[in-house]
C-alpha cells in the first residue's frame, strides 16, 4: 500500500528530526551535571556512536529489500521468537515515549509557564500521539517534509543571534579531571541515545522512485542528514557547556538550552524570541513521539492480532495518562531512569538493530538457497 510507504526524501527528513528530538532539550544539561565541561567530549563520543548505529540501521533497510520489519524477523526467528522480540522493543518504546513527554513537561514548566504542567495540559499531547498510532507512514513522511525546513531555518536564525555573544573559551581546560567523568556521562543517559533504532520501523517501507526498488544504496545518504543535525546539536550544546563549565552546580533538570540562550541572545533586545524557536523545534519531538507510539501500535498488532492490538494500544494511552497524573515530581522520574534504565536502554536500542542485521543476513542466505534450489529444479526438468 502506498500509504504505508515513505519517500526517500521524507526518510532523510525523518532522520534529521529524530537526530535532534531526544537530545536537544535535556541531554546537554544532564551531561553537564555528571561530566562538567568535559560533556563536550562526551557529546562527541555519543554522536559518533549514533552515526555507527545509523549505519547499521541503514544496512538493515538496504539488505531487507521489500521485506518489512515483521516479515524480516519472522523469516529468521519464526513466529514466536519474532513476536517476543517485537513485544519487548515495543514496551521499551512506550517507556521512552513517557520520558519524551516528561522532557516536554519539564521544558514548558520551567521555560514557558513557570509552574508544573498537570495532566490536563498533557492530555492533548497523549491524544496526538494516539492519533499518530493509527495514521499511515505516508502521513508522518509528509509532516516531516513540512517541519524540517522550519526547524532548520529556526536553528540558523537562533544561531546567528546567539553565537556572537558566546565566549567559547569557557570550554577550557578539557580533561582536567581525567576520563572518569567522561565514562560516567557516556553510560548514564543511554535513554536519550539510540534514537535511530526507531527508523527500523521503516524497513521495507522506503521508496526511491518509480525506477528504483526498495533497498537502494541511496539509503546511506541518511548519514549526511544525521551529520547536519548533529552539527546543529553540537553547536548549541557547546554554547551551554562553555557558559556553565565553571558553575555546573547551578544547573537543574529544568535548566536547558532555552534558559541559557535567552541571556546569550539578550532578551532585553529581542524579547523572548527564543521561546518561539524552541517551540518550533518541539515539532521534532512530537514527530519522534508519534513514531514511538506508531511502533508500539504496529508491534501490538503483530504480536496479538489487529483487534486485540488496537485495544492494547488504547490501554497503553490510558496508562501513560495515569502515569502523568501520578508522577508529578519529574526530577525523580529522571533520576529513576538514569539509575535503573541505562542498561536496558543500551541492550534494546543497540542490540535490536544487530538482531535485525542478523535477520537480514539470514533472510538473504535463505532467499539465495531457495533460488538455487529452484534453479536446480528447473535444470533437472529440462
Coordinates of C-alpha atoms in Angstrom, one line a residue:
X1 CA 0.0 0.0 0.0
X2 CA 1.3 3.4 -1.0
X3 CA 0.0 5.0 2.2
X4 CA 2.3 2.6 4.2
X5 CA 5.4 3.9 2.5
X6 CA 7.7 6.9 2.8
X7 CA 9.6 8.6 0.0
X8 CA 13.4 8.7 0.2
X9 CA 13.5 12.5 0.8
X10 CA 10.9 12.0 3.6
X11 CA 13.2 9.4 5.1
X12 CA 16.0 11.9 5.1
X13 CA 13.8 14.5 6.8
X14 CA 12.6 12.0 9.4
X15 CA 16.3 11.0 10.1
X16 CA 17.2 14.7 10.6
X17 CA 14.3 15.3 13.1
X18 CA 14.9 12.1 15.1
X19 CA 18.5 13.0 15.4
X20 CA 17.7 16.1 17.4
X21 CA 14.4 15.1 19.1
X22 CA 15.6 13.5 22.3
X23 CA 18.9 15.2 22.6
X24 CA 18.3 18.9 22.1
X25 CA 16.4 19.9 25.2
X26 CA 17.5 17.9 28.2
X27 CA 20.6 15.8 27.3
X28 CA 23.2 18.7 27.3
X29 CA 22.3 19.7 30.9
X30 CA 22.1 16.1 32.1
X31 CA 25.6 15.5 30.8
X32 CA 26.8 18.7 32.4
X33 CA 25.6 17.5 35.8
X34 CA 27.9 14.5 35.6
X35 CA 30.8 15.4 33.3
X36 CA 31.0 19.2 33.6
X37 CA 32.7 21.0 30.7
X38 CA 34.0 17.6 29.5
X39 CA 30.5 17.0 28.4
X40 CA 31.8 18.4 25.1
X41 CA 33.9 15.3 24.6
X42 CA 31.1 13.0 25.9
X43 CA 28.7 14.5 23.3
X44 CA 31.2 13.9 20.5
X45 CA 31.5 10.3 21.5
X46 CA 27.8 9.9 21.8
X47 CA 27.2 11.4 18.3
X48 CA 29.9 9.2 16.8
X49 CA 28.2 6.1 18.3
X50 CA 24.9 7.3 16.9
X51 CA 26.3 7.6 13.4
X52 CA 27.6 4.0 13.7
X53 CA 24.1 2.9 14.8
X54 CA 22.5 4.7 11.9
X55 CA 24.9 2.9 9.5
X56 CA 23.8 -0.4 10.9
X57 CA 20.1 0.6 10.6
X58 CA 20.7 1.7 7.0
X59 CA 22.4 -1.6 6.2
X60 CA 19.3 -3.5 7.6
X61 CA 17.0 -1.4 5.4
X62 CA 19.3 -1.9 2.4
X63 CA 19.5 -5.7 2.8
X64 CA 15.9 -6.2 3.7
X65 CA 14.7 -5.2 0.2
X66 CA 10.9 -5.4 0.2
X67 CA 10.5 -7.3 3.4
X68 CA 9.1 -5.2 6.3
X69 CA 10.4 -5.4 9.8
X70 CA 8.0 -8.1 10.9
X71 CA 8.5 -10.3 7.8
X72 CA 12.2 -10.0 8.3
X73 CA 12.2 -11.1 11.9
X74 CA 9.7 -13.8 11.3
X75 CA 11.7 -15.3 8.4
X76 CA 14.8 -15.5 10.6
X77 CA 13.4 -16.3 14.1
X78 CA 10.0 -17.8 13.5
X79 CA 6.6 -16.6 14.6
X80 CA 7.1 -17.0 18.4
X81 CA 10.6 -15.6 18.5
X82 CA 9.8 -12.6 16.4
X83 CA 6.7 -11.8 18.5
X84 CA 8.8 -11.9 21.7
X85 CA 11.4 -9.6 20.2
X86 CA 8.9 -7.1 18.9
X87 CA 6.8 -7.0 22.1
X88 CA 10.0 -6.4 24.2
X89 CA 11.1 -3.5 22.0
X90 CA 7.5 -2.1 21.8
X91 CA 7.2 -1.9 25.5
X92 CA 10.5 -0.2 25.8
X93 CA 9.4 2.5 23.3
X94 CA 6.3 3.0 25.4
X95 CA 8.6 3.8 28.3
X96 CA 10.7 6.0 26.2
X97 CA 7.6 7.8 24.9
X98 CA 6.7 8.6 28.5
X99 CA 10.2 10.0 29.1
X100 CA 9.8 12.1 26.0
X101 CA 6.6 13.6 27.4
X102 CA 8.5 14.2 30.7
X103 CA 11.1 16.2 28.8
X104 CA 8.4 18.3 27.2
X105 CA 6.7 18.9 30.6
X106 CA 10.0 20.0 32.1
X107 CA 10.7 22.4 29.3
X108 CA 7.3 24.1 29.4
X109 CA 7.2 24.1 33.2
X110 CA 10.5 25.9 33.6
X111 CA 10.9 27.9 30.4
X112 CA 7.3 28.9 29.4
X113 CA 4.8 28.8 32.2
X114 CA 7.0 28.8 35.3
X115 CA 4.8 26.2 37.0
X116 CA 4.3 22.4 36.7
X117 CA 2.0 21.1 33.9
X118 CA -0.8 19.0 35.2
X119 CA -2.4 16.0 33.5
X120 CA -4.9 18.1 31.6
X121 CA -2.1 20.1 29.9
X122 CA -0.5 16.8 28.7
X123 CA -3.8 15.1 27.6
X124 CA -3.8 16.8 24.2
X125 CA -0.3 15.5 23.5
X126 CA -1.3 12.0 24.5
X127 CA -4.3 12.1 22.2
X128 CA -2.0 13.4 19.5
X129 CA 0.4 10.5 19.7
X130 CA -2.5 8.1 19.8
X131 CA -3.7 9.7 16.6
X132 CA -0.2 9.1 15.1
X133 CA -0.6 5.5 16.0
X134 CA -3.4 5.0 13.6
X135 CA -2.0 7.1 10.8
X136 CA -0.1 5.6 7.9
X137 CA 3.6 6.2 7.5
X138 CA 3.0 8.4 4.5
X139 CA 1.3 11.0 6.8
X140 CA 4.4 11.1 9.0
X141 CA 6.6 11.4 5.9
X142 CA 4.6 14.5 4.7
X143 CA 4.7 16.0 8.2
X144 CA 8.5 15.6 8.3
X145 CA 8.8 17.5 4.9
X146 CA 6.9 20.4 6.4
X147 CA 8.7 20.5 9.7
X148 CA 12.3 20.1 8.6
X149 CA 12.7 23.4 6.7
X150 CA 11.1 25.2 9.6
X151 CA 13.4 23.6 12.2
X152 CA 16.5 24.3 10.1
X153 CA 15.6 28.0 9.5
X154 CA 14.8 28.5 13.2
X155 CA 18.2 26.9 14.2
X156 CA 20.1 29.1 11.8
X157 CA 18.3 32.2 13.0
X158 CA 18.9 31.5 16.7
X159 CA 22.5 30.6 15.9
X160 CA 23.0 34.0 14.2
X161 CA 21.6 35.8 17.3
X162 CA 23.3 33.6 19.9
X163 CA 26.8 32.7 18.8
X164 CA 28.3 36.2 18.5
X165 CA 27.6 36.7 22.3
X166 CA 29.2 33.4 23.5
X167 CA 32.7 33.1 24.9
X168 CA 33.8 29.6 23.8
X169 CA 36.9 29.8 25.9
X170 CA 34.8 28.6 28.8
X171 CA 35.3 25.1 27.5
X172 CA 38.9 25.1 28.7
X173 CA 40.5 23.2 30.2
X174 CA 39.2 19.8 28.9
X175 CA 40.1 16.6 30.7
X176 CA 41.2 18.5 33.8
X177 CA 39.9 15.6 35.9
X178 CA 40.8 12.7 33.7
X179 CA 38.5 10.3 31.8
X180 CA 36.3 9.1 34.7
X181 CA 33.6 11.7 34.3
X182 CA 33.5 11.1 30.6
X183 CA 32.8 7.4 31.1
X184 CA 30.1 8.2 33.7
X185 CA 28.4 10.7 31.4
X186 CA 28.6 8.4 28.4
X187 CA 26.8 5.4 30.1
X188 CA 24.3 7.1 32.4
X189 CA 22.0 8.7 29.9
X190 CA 21.5 6.0 27.3
X191 CA 17.7 6.5 27.4
X192 CA 18.5 9.7 25.5
X193 CA 20.6 7.8 22.9
X194 CA 19.8 5.2 20.3
X195 CA 17.0 7.2 18.6
X196 CA 17.9 5.9 15.1
X197 CA 16.7 2.4 16.1
X198 CA 13.2 3.7 15.7
X199 CA 13.9 4.0 11.9
X200 CA 13.8 0.2 11.7
X201 CA 10.0 0.5 11.6
X202 CA 10.6 1.9 8.0
X203 CA 12.3 -1.4 6.9
X204 CA 10.9 -2.2 3.5
X205 CA 8.8 1.0 3.6
X206 CA 11.2 3.4 1.9
X207 CA 10.7 4.1 -1.9
X208 CA 13.3 5.5 -4.1
X209 CA 11.3 6.5 -7.2
X210 CA 9.4 4.5 -9.9
X211 CA 12.6 3.1 -11.4
X212 CA 14.2 2.0 -8.2
X213 CA 13.0 -0.7 -5.8
X214 CA 13.3 -0.6 -2.0
X215 CA 16.7 -1.5 -0.7
X216 CA 18.7 1.1 -2.7
X217 CA 22.2 2.1 -1.6
X218 CA 21.0 5.7 -1.6
X219 CA 19.8 4.9 1.9
X220 CA 23.3 5.6 3.2
X221 CA 22.8 9.3 2.3
X222 CA 20.8 9.4 5.6
X223 CA 24.2 9.6 7.3
X224 CA 24.7 13.1 5.8
X225 CA 21.2 14.1 7.1
X226 CA 22.1 12.9 10.6
X227 CA 25.5 14.7 10.4
X228 CA 23.9 18.0 9.6
X229 CA 21.5 17.6 12.5
X230 CA 24.5 16.7 14.8
X231 CA 26.3 19.9 13.7
X232 CA 23.4 22.0 14.9
X233 CA 23.1 19.9 18.1
X234 CA 26.8 20.2 18.9
X235 CA 26.9 24.0 18.3
X236 CA 24.0 24.7 20.7
X237 CA 25.2 22.2 23.2
X238 CA 28.7 23.8 23.2
X239 CA 27.1 27.1 24.0
X240 CA 25.7 25.6 27.2
X241 CA 29.0 23.8 28.0
X242 CA 31.0 27.0 27.6
X243 CA 28.6 29.1 29.6
X244 CA 28.3 26.8 32.6
X245 CA 31.6 24.9 32.6
X246 CA 32.7 26.6 35.8
X247 CA 29.4 26.5 37.6
X248 CA 27.6 23.3 36.9
X249 CA 26.2 23.3 40.5
X250 CA 23.6 25.9 39.4
X251 CA 22.1 23.6 36.8
X252 CA 18.8 21.9 37.5
X253 CA 16.8 19.4 35.3
X254 CA 14.7 22.2 34.1
X255 CA 17.6 24.4 33.1
X256 CA 18.1 23.7 29.4
X257 CA 19.4 25.4 26.3
X258 CA 16.4 27.7 26.2
X259 CA 17.1 29.2 29.7
X260 CA 20.7 29.9 28.7
X261 CA 20.2 31.3 25.2
X262 CA 17.7 33.9 26.4
X263 CA 20.7 35.6 28.1
X264 CA 23.1 35.0 25.3
X265 CA 20.7 36.3 22.8
X266 CA 19.9 39.3 25.0
X267 CA 16.2 39.1 25.8
X268 CA 16.2 42.7 26.7
X269 CA 17.0 43.4 23.0
X270 CA 14.8 40.9 21.2
X271 CA 12.2 39.7 23.8
X272 CA 11.7 36.0 24.4
X273 CA 12.1 35.3 20.7
X274 CA 13.9 32.1 21.6
X275 CA 10.8 30.6 23.0
X276 CA 9.1 30.7 19.6
X277 CA 12.1 29.0 18.1
X278 CA 12.2 26.3 20.7
X279 CA 8.5 25.6 20.3
X280 CA 9.2 25.1 16.6
X281 CA 11.9 22.6 17.5
X282 CA 9.4 20.7 19.5
X283 CA 7.8 19.5 16.2
X284 CA 10.7 17.2 16.0
X285 CA 9.9 15.8 19.5
X286 CA 6.2 15.4 18.6
X287 CA 7.1 13.5 15.4
X288 CA 9.5 11.2 17.3
X289 CA 6.9 10.6 20.0
X290 CA 4.3 9.8 17.3
X291 CA 6.7 7.3 15.7
X292 CA 7.2 5.6 19.0
X293 CA 3.5 5.2 19.5
X294 CA 3.1 4.0 15.9
X295 CA 5.9 1.4 16.5
X296 CA 4.1 0.3 19.7
X297 CA 0.7 0.0 17.9
X298 CA 2.0 -1.9 15.0
X299 CA 4.0 -4.1 17.3
X300 CA 0.9 -5.0 19.3
X301 CA -1.0 -5.7 16.1
X302 CA 1.8 -8.1 15.0
X303 CA 2.0 -9.8 18.4
X304 CA -1.7 -10.1 19.3
X305 CA -3.6 -9.5 16.1
X306 CA -5.2 -6.3 14.9
X307 CA -8.3 -6.3 17.0
X308 CA -6.6 -7.1 20.3
X309 CA -3.6 -4.9 19.3
X310 CA -5.8 -1.8 19.0
X311 CA -7.2 -2.5 22.5
X312 CA -3.7 -2.8 23.9
X313 CA -2.7 0.5 22.3
X314 CA -5.7 2.4 23.7
X315 CA -4.9 0.8 27.1
X316 CA -1.3 2.0 26.8
X317 CA -2.5 5.5 26.2
X318 CA -4.6 5.4 29.3
X319 CA -1.6 4.0 31.3
X320 CA 0.5 7.0 30.1
X321 CA -2.3 9.4 31.2
X322 CA -2.5 7.8 34.6
X323 CA 1.3 7.8 35.0
X324 CA 1.3 11.5 34.0
X325 CA -1.1 12.2 36.8
X326 CA 0.8 10.1 39.4
X327 CA 4.3 11.2 38.7
X328 CA 4.4 14.9 39.3
X329 CA 8.0 15.0 40.6
X330 CA 9.7 14.9 37.2
X331 CA 13.2 15.1 38.7
X332 CA 12.5 11.8 40.5
X333 CA 11.4 10.3 37.2
X334 CA 14.6 11.4 35.5
X335 CA 16.7 10.1 38.5
X336 CA 15.0 6.7 38.3
X337 CA 15.5 6.4 34.5
X338 CA 19.2 7.3 34.7
X339 CA 19.8 4.9 37.6
X340 CA 17.9 1.8 36.5
X341 CA 17.1 2.1 32.8
X342 CA 20.5 2.8 31.3
X343 CA 21.4 -0.9 30.9
X344 CA 18.0 -1.9 29.4
X345 CA 18.3 1.1 27.1
X346 CA 21.7 0.1 25.8
X347 CA 20.6 -3.5 25.3
X348 CA 17.4 -2.7 23.4
X349 CA 18.5 0.3 21.3
X350 CA 21.9 -1.0 20.3
X351 CA 21.0 -4.7 20.5
X352 CA 17.8 -4.7 18.4
X353 CA 19.5 -3.3 15.3
X354 CA 22.1 -6.1 15.5
X355 CA 19.4 -8.7 15.8
X356 CA 17.7 -7.2 12.7
X357 CA 21.0 -7.2 10.9
X358 CA 21.4 -10.9 11.7
X359 CA 17.8 -11.4 10.5
X360 CA 18.5 -9.6 7.2
X361 CA 21.7 -11.7 6.6
X362 CA 19.8 -14.9 7.4
X363 CA 16.9 -13.9 5.1
X364 CA 19.4 -13.1 2.3
X365 CA 21.0 -16.6 2.7
X366 CA 17.6 -18.3 2.8
X367 CA 16.5 -16.5 -0.3
X368 CA 19.7 -17.3 -2.1
X369 CA 19.3 -21.0 -1.2
X370 CA 15.7 -21.0 -2.4
X371 CA 16.7 -19.5 -5.7
X372 CA 19.5 -22.0 -6.1
X373 CA 17.1 -25.0 -5.4
X374 CA 14.5 -23.6 -7.8
X375 CA 17.2 -23.1 -10.4
X376 CA 18.4 -26.7 -10.0
X377 CA 14.8 -27.9 -10.2
X378 CA 14.3 -26.1 -13.5
X379 CA 17.5 -27.6 -14.9
X380 CA 16.5 -31.1 -13.9
X381 CA 13.1 -30.7 -15.6
X382 CA 14.9 -29.6 -18.8

